[in-house]
Amino acid sequence: MRAKLTYAVTAAVLVFYFVLAGSRGVLLIRHGTLLTVTFGVAVLILPVIGVWFLWKNTQFVRRANALAAELDAEGGLPVDELMRTPSGRIDRDSADAVFARRREEAEDAPDDWRCWFRLAVAYQDARDTPRARKAMQRAIALHADRPVRA
């Protein structure tokens, strides 16, 4: 619940910033000189990119959460079997061992979104966020029966 609240607050702050920056861009364009119009257009591009990025990330999170809920209902969520250090951090060797098993599962069943979801969790536990995101995107695409982009 805390993560959802943090995401919502961050999104709200970003939207506020986008509106503020957009209004400044419009004011610059209204001024009417070549220089201010150029700067105004440049200022408007940033909120457009930001809104697109926020939208895509929100869609990703919603779809990943839907897969997690479906997998939880099936009883297929990965069990936390990782060893932890005294400070509570995940032990690297333990994460690597679980990752190796999850990777083998995904290689054995490359069209099963459940295996890719569990692999994404293993990547995240191994602190490899870019690959975790790609694996989750693959799980989402397989779940939706869409072709996966390489």
PDB file of N, CA and C in Angstrom, residues 4 60-70 117:
ATOM      1  N   LYS A   4       2.010   2.141  -3.503  1.00  0.00           N
ATOM      2  CA  LYS A   4       0.956   2.767  -4.302  1.00  0.00           C
ATOM      3  C   LYS A   4       0.775   4.233  -3.927  1.00  0.00           C
ATOM      4  N   PHE A  60       2.321  -0.093 -17.420  1.00  0.00           N
ATOM      5  CA  PHE A  60       3.184  -1.222 -17.092  1.00  0.00           C
ATOM      6  C   PHE A  60       2.908  -1.733 -15.678  1.00  0.00           C
ATOM      7  N   VAL A  61       2.834  -0.820 -14.733  1.00  0.00           N
ATOM      8  CA  VAL A  61       2.600  -1.205 -13.339  1.00  0.00           C
ATOM      9  C   VAL A  61       1.232  -1.854 -13.174  1.00  0.00           C
ATOM     10  N   ARG A  62       0.208  -1.292 -13.819  1.00  0.00           N
ATOM     11  CA  ARG A  62      -1.134  -1.876 -13.711  1.00  0.00           C
ATOM     12  C   ARG A  62      -1.178  -3.279 -14.295  1.00  0.00           C
ATOM     13  N   ARG A  63      -0.546  -3.466 -15.449  1.00  0.00           N
ATOM     14  CA  ARG A  63      -0.545  -4.788 -16.077  1.00  0.00           C
ATOM     15  C   ARG A  63       0.260  -5.795 -15.251  1.00  0.00           C
ATOM     16  N   ALA A  64       1.393  -5.372 -14.726  1.00  0.00           N
ATOM     17  CA  ALA A  64       2.198  -6.270 -13.894  1.00  0.00           C
ATOM     18  C   ALA A  64       1.436  -6.646 -12.623  1.00  0.00           C
ATOM     19  N   ASN A  65       0.742  -5.692 -12.035  1.00  0.00           N
ATOM     20  CA  ASN A  65      -0.053  -5.983 -10.837  1.00  0.00           C
ATOM     21  C   ASN A  65      -1.212  -6.928 -11.159  1.00  0.00           C
ATOM     22  N   ALA A  66      -1.800  -6.783 -12.343  1.00  0.00           N
ATOM     23  CA  ALA A  66      -2.879  -7.694 -12.748  1.00  0.00           C
ATOM     24  C   ALA A  66      -2.342  -9.117 -12.903  1.00  0.00           C
ATOM     25  N   LEU A  67      -1.148  -9.251 -13.483  1.00  0.00           N
ATOM     26  CA  LEU A  67      -0.545 -10.579 -13.601  1.00  0.00           C
ATOM     27  C   LEU A  67      -0.245 -11.158 -12.224  1.00  0.00           C
ATOM     28  N   ALA A  68       0.263 -10.323 -11.327  1.00  0.00           N
ATOM     29  CA  ALA A  68       0.564 -10.796  -9.974  1.00  0.00           C
ATOM     30  C   ALA A  68      -0.704 -11.268  -9.273  1.00  0.00           C
ATOM     31  N   ALA A  69      -1.790 -10.529  -9.439  1.00  0.00           N
ATOM     32  CA  ALA A  69      -3.051 -10.926  -8.809  1.00  0.00           C
ATOM     33  C   ALA A  69      -3.559 -12.241  -9.391  1.00  0.00           C
ATOM     34  N   GLU A  70      -3.456 -12.398 -10.710  1.00  0.00           N
ATOM     35  CA  GLU A  70      -3.893 -13.638 -11.339  1.00  0.00           C
ATOM     36  C   GLU A  70      -3.032 -14.817 -10.894  1.00  0.00           C
ATOM     37  N   PHE A 117       7.121 -14.185 -15.584  1.00  0.00           N
ATOM     38  CA  PHE A 117       6.821 -13.348 -14.418  1.00  0.00           C
ATOM     39  C   PHE A 117       7.767 -13.712 -13.272  1.00  0.00           C
TER      40      PHE A 117
END
